[in-house]
Amino acid sequence: MKTMFGLALAFAVGALATGTARAEGHEGPHKGIVVEWGEEEYHPEIVVDAKTGTVTVYVYGGEDDLKKAKFKPIEAKTLTLALKSNPAVTVKLEAAPEKDDPKDKSSKFVGKNDIFMKEMKWAGTLSGKIGTKPYSGDFKQK
């Protein structure tokens, strides 16, 4: 029993230390997949446009920011979206700051790949570095 508790505690501490998190399991303001980064610190929303093969990630702060659709610009130039597909695909998302984002920060990231033109349930990992702190979150579309 102590071993199981110790393993669970070690996993939880490790996940928090690296900013690893899980999918929230609900839709964001753009009807996209929401991922949690950190301890409710950030909520990126993944939105796929099948017509253009484009994926856009919008970044929100805590749960309240997500509910209010209030962007949280971050200090990052790129994010990485690793899809669990066959074959596996990794897409680099470039910062595309909104007009109100502060200099050197972005609340929107965009990438393009033909895989996004396919109709499928998306699953994978969204990762990035905010300043010097790495974040990562797994997601699976329902």
Short mmCIF file of N, CA and C in Angstrom, two decimals:
data_model
loop_
_atom_site.label_atom_id
_atom_site.label_comp_id
_atom_site.label_asym_id
_atom_site.label_seq_id
_atom_site.Cartn_x
_atom_site.Cartn_y
_atom_site.Cartn_z
N MET A 1 0.83 -1.19 0.00
CA MET A 1 0.00 0.00 0.00
C MET A 1 0.88 1.26 0.00
N LYS A 2 1.91 1.27 0.85
CA LYS A 2 2.80 2.42 0.91
C LYS A 2 3.51 2.61 -0.43
N THR A 3 3.86 1.50 -1.07
CA THR A 3 4.56 1.58 -2.36
C THR A 3 3.66 2.22 -3.40
N MET A 4 2.38 1.82 -3.46
CA MET A 4 1.44 2.39 -4.43
C MET A 4 1.26 3.89 -4.18
N PHE A 5 1.11 4.27 -2.93
CA PHE A 5 0.97 5.69 -2.60
C PHE A 5 2.23 6.45 -2.99
N GLY A 6 3.38 5.87 -2.69
CA GLY A 6 4.66 6.51 -3.03
C GLY A 6 4.81 6.69 -4.53
N LEU A 7 4.44 5.68 -5.31
CA LEU A 7 4.52 5.79 -6.77
C LEU A 7 3.57 6.86 -7.29
N ALA A 8 2.36 6.88 -6.77
CA ALA A 8 1.38 7.89 -7.20
C ALA A 8 1.87 9.29 -6.85
N LEU A 9 2.42 9.45 -5.66
CA LEU A 9 2.94 10.75 -5.24
C LEU A 9 4.12 11.17 -6.11
N ALA A 10 5.02 10.24 -6.40
CA ALA A 10 6.18 10.54 -7.25
C ALA A 10 5.73 10.96 -8.64
N PHE A 11 4.72 10.28 -9.20
CA PHE A 11 4.21 10.65 -10.52
C PHE A 11 3.61 12.05 -10.50
N ALA A 12 2.81 12.34 -9.47
CA ALA A 12 2.16 13.65 -9.38
C ALA A 12 3.20 14.76 -9.25
N VAL A 13 4.20 14.56 -8.42
CA VAL A 13 5.25 15.56 -8.25
C VAL A 13 6.02 15.75 -9.54
N GLY A 14 6.35 14.66 -10.22
CA GLY A 14 7.06 14.73 -11.50
C GLY A 14 6.25 15.47 -12.55
N ALA A 15 4.97 15.21 -12.62
CA ALA A 15 4.11 15.88 -13.60
C ALA A 15 4.05 17.37 -13.33
N LEU A 16 3.95 17.76 -12.07
CA LEU A 16 3.89 19.18 -11.74
C LEU A 16 5.22 19.87 -12.02
N ALA A 17 6.30 19.21 -11.73
CA ALA A 17 7.62 19.81 -11.91
C ALA A 17 7.92 20.09 -13.38
N THR A 18 7.41 19.26 -14.28
CA THR A 18 7.69 19.46 -15.70
C THR A 18 6.57 20.21 -16.41
N GLY A 19 5.51 20.55 -15.71
CA GLY A 19 4.41 21.25 -16.36
C GLY A 19 3.55 20.31 -17.19
N THR A 20 3.70 19.00 -17.01
CA THR A 20 2.91 18.04 -17.76
C THR A 20 1.50 18.01 -17.20
N ALA A 21 0.53 17.90 -18.10
CA ALA A 21 -0.86 17.88 -17.66
C ALA A 21 -1.69 17.07 -18.63
N ARG A 22 -2.98 17.10 -18.44
CA ARG A 22 -3.91 16.30 -19.23
C ARG A 22 -4.88 17.19 -19.98
N ALA A 23 -5.65 16.57 -20.86
CA ALA A 23 -6.71 17.30 -21.56
C ALA A 23 -7.83 17.56 -20.57
N GLU A 24 -8.47 18.68 -20.73
CA GLU A 24 -9.55 19.06 -19.85
C GLU A 24 -10.84 18.28 -20.11
N GLY A 25 -11.01 17.79 -21.34
CA GLY A 25 -12.19 17.01 -21.64
C GLY A 25 -13.40 17.86 -22.01
N HIS A 26 -13.21 19.13 -22.28
CA HIS A 26 -14.32 19.94 -22.75
C HIS A 26 -13.86 20.89 -23.84
N GLU A 27 -14.85 21.48 -24.51
CA GLU A 27 -14.55 22.38 -25.62
C GLU A 27 -14.21 23.78 -25.13
N GLY A 28 -13.36 24.45 -25.90
CA GLY A 28 -13.00 25.82 -25.61
C GLY A 28 -13.93 26.79 -26.32
N PRO A 29 -13.66 28.08 -26.20
CA PRO A 29 -14.50 29.12 -26.81
C PRO A 29 -14.62 29.01 -28.34
N HIS A 30 -13.61 28.40 -28.99
CA HIS A 30 -13.66 28.21 -30.45
C HIS A 30 -14.11 26.80 -30.81
N LYS A 31 -14.69 26.08 -29.85
CA LYS A 31 -15.15 24.70 -30.02
C LYS A 31 -14.00 23.72 -30.24
N GLY A 32 -12.79 24.10 -29.77
CA GLY A 32 -11.62 23.25 -29.91
C GLY A 32 -11.36 22.40 -28.69
N ILE A 33 -10.29 21.62 -28.77
CA ILE A 33 -9.87 20.72 -27.70
C ILE A 33 -9.05 21.52 -26.68
N VAL A 34 -9.41 21.43 -25.41
CA VAL A 34 -8.71 22.18 -24.36
C VAL A 34 -7.71 21.26 -23.65
N VAL A 35 -6.50 21.77 -23.47
CA VAL A 35 -5.43 21.06 -22.77
C VAL A 35 -5.06 21.88 -21.54
N GLU A 36 -4.72 21.21 -20.45
CA GLU A 36 -4.28 21.93 -19.25
C GLU A 36 -2.77 21.86 -19.15
N TRP A 37 -2.15 23.00 -18.92
CA TRP A 37 -0.71 23.09 -18.69
C TRP A 37 -0.48 23.58 -17.27
N GLY A 38 0.39 22.90 -16.54
CA GLY A 38 0.67 23.29 -15.17
C GLY A 38 -0.53 22.98 -14.28
N GLU A 39 -0.54 23.56 -13.12
CA GLU A 39 -1.64 23.35 -12.18
C GLU A 39 -2.69 24.43 -12.43
N GLU A 40 -3.52 24.20 -13.48
CA GLU A 40 -4.54 25.17 -13.89
C GLU A 40 -3.92 26.51 -14.31
N GLU A 41 -2.64 26.48 -14.68
CA GLU A 41 -1.92 27.71 -15.01
C GLU A 41 -2.28 28.25 -16.40
N TYR A 42 -2.30 27.34 -17.38
CA TYR A 42 -2.63 27.72 -18.76
C TYR A 42 -3.59 26.70 -19.34
N HIS A 43 -4.42 27.16 -20.27
CA HIS A 43 -5.36 26.30 -20.97
C HIS A 43 -5.30 26.59 -22.48
N PRO A 44 -4.38 25.92 -23.20
CA PRO A 44 -4.37 26.07 -24.65
C PRO A 44 -5.58 25.36 -25.27
N GLU A 45 -6.11 25.96 -26.32
CA GLU A 45 -7.24 25.38 -27.06
C GLU A 45 -6.77 25.08 -28.48
N ILE A 46 -6.92 23.84 -28.92
CA ILE A 46 -6.49 23.40 -30.24
C ILE A 46 -7.69 23.41 -31.18
N VAL A 47 -7.58 24.20 -32.27
CA VAL A 47 -8.68 24.32 -33.23
C VAL A 47 -8.18 23.92 -34.61
N VAL A 48 -8.82 22.92 -35.21
CA VAL A 48 -8.43 22.41 -36.52
C VAL A 48 -9.39 22.94 -37.58
N ASP A 49 -8.83 23.45 -38.68
CA ASP A 49 -9.63 23.88 -39.84
C ASP A 49 -9.36 22.88 -40.97
N ALA A 50 -10.29 21.94 -41.16
CA ALA A 50 -10.10 20.86 -42.14
C ALA A 50 -10.10 21.38 -43.58
N LYS A 51 -10.73 22.51 -43.83
CA LYS A 51 -10.77 23.06 -45.20
C LYS A 51 -9.40 23.54 -45.65
N THR A 52 -8.64 24.13 -44.73
CA THR A 52 -7.33 24.71 -45.09
C THR A 52 -6.14 23.88 -44.61
N GLY A 53 -6.39 22.86 -43.78
CA GLY A 53 -5.30 22.07 -43.24
C GLY A 53 -4.50 22.83 -42.19
N THR A 54 -5.15 23.77 -41.55
CA THR A 54 -4.49 24.64 -40.57
C THR A 54 -4.93 24.27 -39.16
N VAL A 55 -4.00 24.36 -38.22
CA VAL A 55 -4.33 24.21 -36.81
C VAL A 55 -3.93 25.50 -36.10
N THR A 56 -4.81 25.97 -35.23
CA THR A 56 -4.55 27.19 -34.45
C THR A 56 -4.69 26.84 -32.98
N VAL A 57 -3.73 27.30 -32.19
CA VAL A 57 -3.80 27.13 -30.74
C VAL A 57 -3.95 28.50 -30.12
N TYR A 58 -5.01 28.65 -29.32
CA TYR A 58 -5.27 29.88 -28.57
C TYR A 58 -4.90 29.59 -27.12
N VAL A 59 -4.21 30.51 -26.47
CA VAL A 59 -3.75 30.29 -25.10
C VAL A 59 -4.57 31.16 -24.13
N TYR A 60 -5.11 30.50 -23.12
CA TYR A 60 -5.86 31.17 -22.05
C TYR A 60 -5.13 30.91 -20.74
N GLY A 61 -5.44 31.71 -19.73
CA GLY A 61 -4.85 31.51 -18.40
C GLY A 61 -5.60 30.43 -17.65
N GLY A 62 -6.02 30.72 -16.44
CA GLY A 62 -6.74 29.77 -15.60
C GLY A 62 -8.13 29.48 -16.12
N GLU A 63 -8.85 28.68 -15.37
CA GLU A 63 -10.22 28.25 -15.73
C GLU A 63 -11.14 29.45 -15.97
N ASP A 64 -11.02 30.49 -15.15
CA ASP A 64 -11.86 31.68 -15.33
C ASP A 64 -11.57 32.37 -16.65
N ASP A 65 -10.29 32.47 -17.02
CA ASP A 65 -9.93 33.07 -18.31
C ASP A 65 -10.51 32.26 -19.46
N LEU A 66 -10.45 30.94 -19.33
CA LEU A 66 -10.99 30.06 -20.36
C LEU A 66 -12.49 30.29 -20.52
N LYS A 67 -13.21 30.32 -19.41
CA LYS A 67 -14.67 30.52 -19.44
C LYS A 67 -15.04 31.88 -20.03
N LYS A 68 -14.20 32.89 -19.78
CA LYS A 68 -14.47 34.24 -20.29
C LYS A 68 -13.86 34.48 -21.67
N ALA A 69 -13.18 33.46 -22.22
CA ALA A 69 -12.48 33.57 -23.51
C ALA A 69 -11.46 34.71 -23.47
N LYS A 70 -10.76 34.84 -22.34
CA LYS A 70 -9.76 35.88 -22.16
C LYS A 70 -8.37 35.30 -22.44
N PHE A 71 -7.74 35.74 -23.53
CA PHE A 71 -6.42 35.24 -23.91
C PHE A 71 -5.36 35.58 -22.87
N LYS A 72 -4.34 34.70 -22.81
CA LYS A 72 -3.18 34.94 -21.93
C LYS A 72 -1.94 34.83 -22.80
N PRO A 73 -1.45 35.97 -23.32
CA PRO A 73 -0.25 35.94 -24.15
C PRO A 73 0.94 35.37 -23.38
N ILE A 74 1.73 34.54 -24.08
CA ILE A 74 2.88 33.90 -23.45
C ILE A 74 4.16 34.27 -24.19
N GLU A 75 5.26 34.16 -23.47
CA GLU A 75 6.59 34.45 -24.02
C GLU A 75 7.12 33.19 -24.69
N ALA A 76 6.68 32.96 -25.94
CA ALA A 76 7.11 31.80 -26.72
C ALA A 76 7.01 32.14 -28.20
N LYS A 77 7.94 31.63 -28.98
CA LYS A 77 7.93 31.87 -30.43
C LYS A 77 7.28 30.70 -31.17
N THR A 78 7.36 29.49 -30.58
CA THR A 78 6.78 28.31 -31.20
C THR A 78 6.19 27.37 -30.15
N LEU A 79 5.28 26.50 -30.59
CA LEU A 79 4.77 25.38 -29.81
C LEU A 79 4.91 24.16 -30.70
N THR A 80 4.86 22.98 -30.12
CA THR A 80 4.96 21.74 -30.89
C THR A 80 3.74 20.88 -30.63
N LEU A 81 3.13 20.43 -31.72
CA LEU A 81 1.97 19.55 -31.66
C LEU A 81 2.39 18.20 -32.23
N ALA A 82 2.45 17.19 -31.37
CA ALA A 82 2.82 15.83 -31.79
C ALA A 82 1.55 14.99 -31.82
N LEU A 83 1.14 14.59 -33.02
CA LEU A 83 -0.09 13.82 -33.18
C LEU A 83 0.17 12.33 -33.11
N LYS A 84 -0.74 11.64 -32.43
CA LYS A 84 -0.70 10.18 -32.39
C LYS A 84 -1.54 9.71 -33.59
N SER A 85 -0.89 9.65 -34.71
CA SER A 85 -1.56 9.23 -35.94
C SER A 85 -0.68 8.18 -36.61
N ASN A 86 -1.17 7.62 -37.71
CA ASN A 86 -0.39 6.62 -38.43
C ASN A 86 -0.15 7.10 -39.84
N PRO A 87 1.04 7.61 -40.17
CA PRO A 87 2.22 7.70 -39.30
C PRO A 87 2.11 8.88 -38.33
N ALA A 88 2.92 8.86 -37.29
CA ALA A 88 2.95 9.96 -36.32
C ALA A 88 3.40 11.24 -37.04
N VAL A 89 2.80 12.35 -36.65
CA VAL A 89 3.11 13.64 -37.29
C VAL A 89 3.41 14.67 -36.20
N THR A 90 4.47 15.45 -36.41
CA THR A 90 4.80 16.55 -35.50
C THR A 90 4.73 17.84 -36.30
N VAL A 91 4.01 18.82 -35.76
CA VAL A 91 3.82 20.10 -36.44
C VAL A 91 4.33 21.22 -35.54
N LYS A 92 5.17 22.07 -36.11
CA LYS A 92 5.67 23.25 -35.40
C LYS A 92 4.66 24.37 -35.61
N LEU A 93 4.22 24.97 -34.52
CA LEU A 93 3.26 26.08 -34.56
C LEU A 93 4.00 27.38 -34.29
N GLU A 94 3.86 28.31 -35.19
CA GLU A 94 4.54 29.61 -35.08
C GLU A 94 3.65 30.63 -34.39
N ALA A 95 4.26 31.50 -33.60
CA ALA A 95 3.52 32.58 -32.95
C ALA A 95 2.88 33.48 -34.02
N ALA A 96 1.61 33.82 -33.79
CA ALA A 96 0.86 34.72 -34.67
C ALA A 96 0.09 35.67 -33.75
N PRO A 97 0.81 36.61 -33.12
CA PRO A 97 0.20 37.45 -32.08
C PRO A 97 -1.07 38.16 -32.53
N GLU A 98 -2.02 38.22 -31.62
CA GLU A 98 -3.23 39.01 -31.82
C GLU A 98 -2.83 40.48 -31.68
N LYS A 99 -3.66 41.38 -32.19
CA LYS A 99 -3.31 42.80 -32.20
C LYS A 99 -3.10 43.38 -30.79
N ASP A 100 -3.78 42.81 -29.79
CA ASP A 100 -3.65 43.33 -28.42
C ASP A 100 -2.55 42.64 -27.60
N ASP A 101 -1.88 41.65 -28.17
CA ASP A 101 -0.81 40.96 -27.44
C ASP A 101 0.39 41.90 -27.25
N PRO A 102 1.02 41.85 -26.06
CA PRO A 102 2.20 42.68 -25.82
C PRO A 102 3.37 42.25 -26.72
N LYS A 103 4.31 43.14 -26.89
CA LYS A 103 5.50 42.86 -27.69
C LYS A 103 6.21 41.62 -27.14
N ASP A 104 6.67 40.76 -28.03
CA ASP A 104 7.40 39.54 -27.70
C ASP A 104 6.56 38.48 -26.98
N LYS A 105 5.23 38.60 -27.05
CA LYS A 105 4.33 37.59 -26.48
C LYS A 105 3.24 37.29 -27.50
N SER A 106 2.67 36.09 -27.39
CA SER A 106 1.60 35.72 -28.30
C SER A 106 0.57 34.86 -27.57
N SER A 107 -0.69 35.03 -27.94
CA SER A 107 -1.75 34.20 -27.40
C SER A 107 -2.30 33.27 -28.49
N LYS A 108 -1.68 33.32 -29.68
CA LYS A 108 -2.15 32.51 -30.81
C LYS A 108 -0.94 31.94 -31.55
N PHE A 109 -1.04 30.64 -31.91
CA PHE A 109 0.01 29.94 -32.62
C PHE A 109 -0.63 29.15 -33.76
N VAL A 110 0.03 29.15 -34.93
CA VAL A 110 -0.58 28.56 -36.12
C VAL A 110 0.41 27.64 -36.83
N GLY A 111 -0.12 26.53 -37.36
CA GLY A 111 0.67 25.60 -38.16
C GLY A 111 -0.20 25.01 -39.25
N LYS A 112 0.44 24.36 -40.22
CA LYS A 112 -0.31 23.80 -41.33
C LYS A 112 0.30 22.45 -41.72
N ASN A 113 -0.58 21.48 -42.01
CA ASN A 113 -0.17 20.17 -42.46
C ASN A 113 -1.38 19.51 -43.11
N ASP A 114 -1.16 18.78 -44.19
CA ASP A 114 -2.27 18.12 -44.89
C ASP A 114 -3.05 17.15 -44.00
N ILE A 115 -2.42 16.63 -42.95
CA ILE A 115 -3.13 15.69 -42.07
C ILE A 115 -4.37 16.33 -41.46
N PHE A 116 -4.35 17.66 -41.28
CA PHE A 116 -5.49 18.34 -40.67
C PHE A 116 -6.69 18.43 -41.62
N MET A 117 -6.51 18.04 -42.88
CA MET A 117 -7.61 18.01 -43.84
C MET A 117 -8.41 16.71 -43.73
N LYS A 118 -7.90 15.77 -42.94
CA LYS A 118 -8.58 14.49 -42.74
C LYS A 118 -9.60 14.60 -41.62
N GLU A 119 -10.68 13.87 -41.77
CA GLU A 119 -11.67 13.78 -40.70
C GLU A 119 -11.23 12.68 -39.75
N MET A 120 -10.88 13.03 -38.54
CA MET A 120 -10.47 12.04 -37.55
C MET A 120 -10.58 12.63 -36.15
N LYS A 121 -10.53 11.75 -35.18
CA LYS A 121 -10.49 12.18 -33.78
C LYS A 121 -9.03 12.44 -33.44
N TRP A 122 -8.72 13.62 -32.99
CA TRP A 122 -7.33 14.03 -32.75
C TRP A 122 -6.87 13.60 -31.37
N ALA A 123 -5.61 13.15 -31.30
CA ALA A 123 -4.98 12.78 -30.04
C ALA A 123 -3.49 13.07 -30.17
N GLY A 124 -2.88 13.43 -29.07
CA GLY A 124 -1.45 13.71 -29.11
C GLY A 124 -0.99 14.51 -27.90
N THR A 125 0.08 15.28 -28.12
CA THR A 125 0.68 16.08 -27.06
C THR A 125 0.98 17.47 -27.59
N LEU A 126 0.61 18.48 -26.83
CA LEU A 126 0.95 19.87 -27.14
C LEU A 126 2.01 20.30 -26.13
N SER A 127 3.15 20.79 -26.65
CA SER A 127 4.22 21.19 -25.74
C SER A 127 4.82 22.53 -26.17
N GLY A 128 5.47 23.16 -25.23
CA GLY A 128 6.14 24.42 -25.50
C GLY A 128 6.89 24.88 -24.26
N LYS A 129 7.61 25.96 -24.44
CA LYS A 129 8.39 26.55 -23.35
C LYS A 129 7.90 27.98 -23.18
N ILE A 130 7.52 28.33 -21.97
CA ILE A 130 7.13 29.70 -21.67
C ILE A 130 8.27 30.30 -20.86
N GLY A 131 8.97 31.23 -21.49
CA GLY A 131 10.21 31.71 -20.89
C GLY A 131 11.19 30.56 -20.88
N THR A 132 11.54 30.09 -19.68
CA THR A 132 12.46 28.95 -19.58
C THR A 132 11.76 27.70 -19.04
N LYS A 133 10.47 27.78 -18.74
CA LYS A 133 9.75 26.66 -18.14
C LYS A 133 9.04 25.83 -19.21
N PRO A 134 9.34 24.51 -19.28
CA PRO A 134 8.66 23.66 -20.26
C PRO A 134 7.26 23.25 -19.78
N TYR A 135 6.33 23.17 -20.73
CA TYR A 135 4.97 22.72 -20.47
C TYR A 135 4.62 21.66 -21.50
N SER A 136 3.76 20.73 -21.11
CA SER A 136 3.32 19.67 -22.01
C SER A 136 1.98 19.15 -21.52
N GLY A 137 1.11 18.83 -22.45
CA GLY A 137 -0.19 18.27 -22.08
C GLY A 137 -0.70 17.34 -23.16
N ASP A 138 -1.16 16.17 -22.74
CA ASP A 138 -1.75 15.20 -23.67
C ASP A 138 -3.21 15.54 -23.87
N PHE A 139 -3.72 15.16 -25.05
CA PHE A 139 -5.13 15.38 -25.34
C PHE A 139 -5.67 14.25 -26.20
N LYS A 140 -6.98 14.05 -26.12
CA LYS A 140 -7.66 13.07 -26.94
C LYS A 140 -9.08 13.57 -27.16
N GLN A 141 -9.40 13.82 -28.42
CA GLN A 141 -10.72 14.33 -28.77
C GLN A 141 -11.76 13.23 -28.56
N LYS A 142 -12.89 13.62 -28.00
CA LYS A 142 -13.96 12.65 -27.75
C LYS A 142 -14.92 12.62 -28.91
#
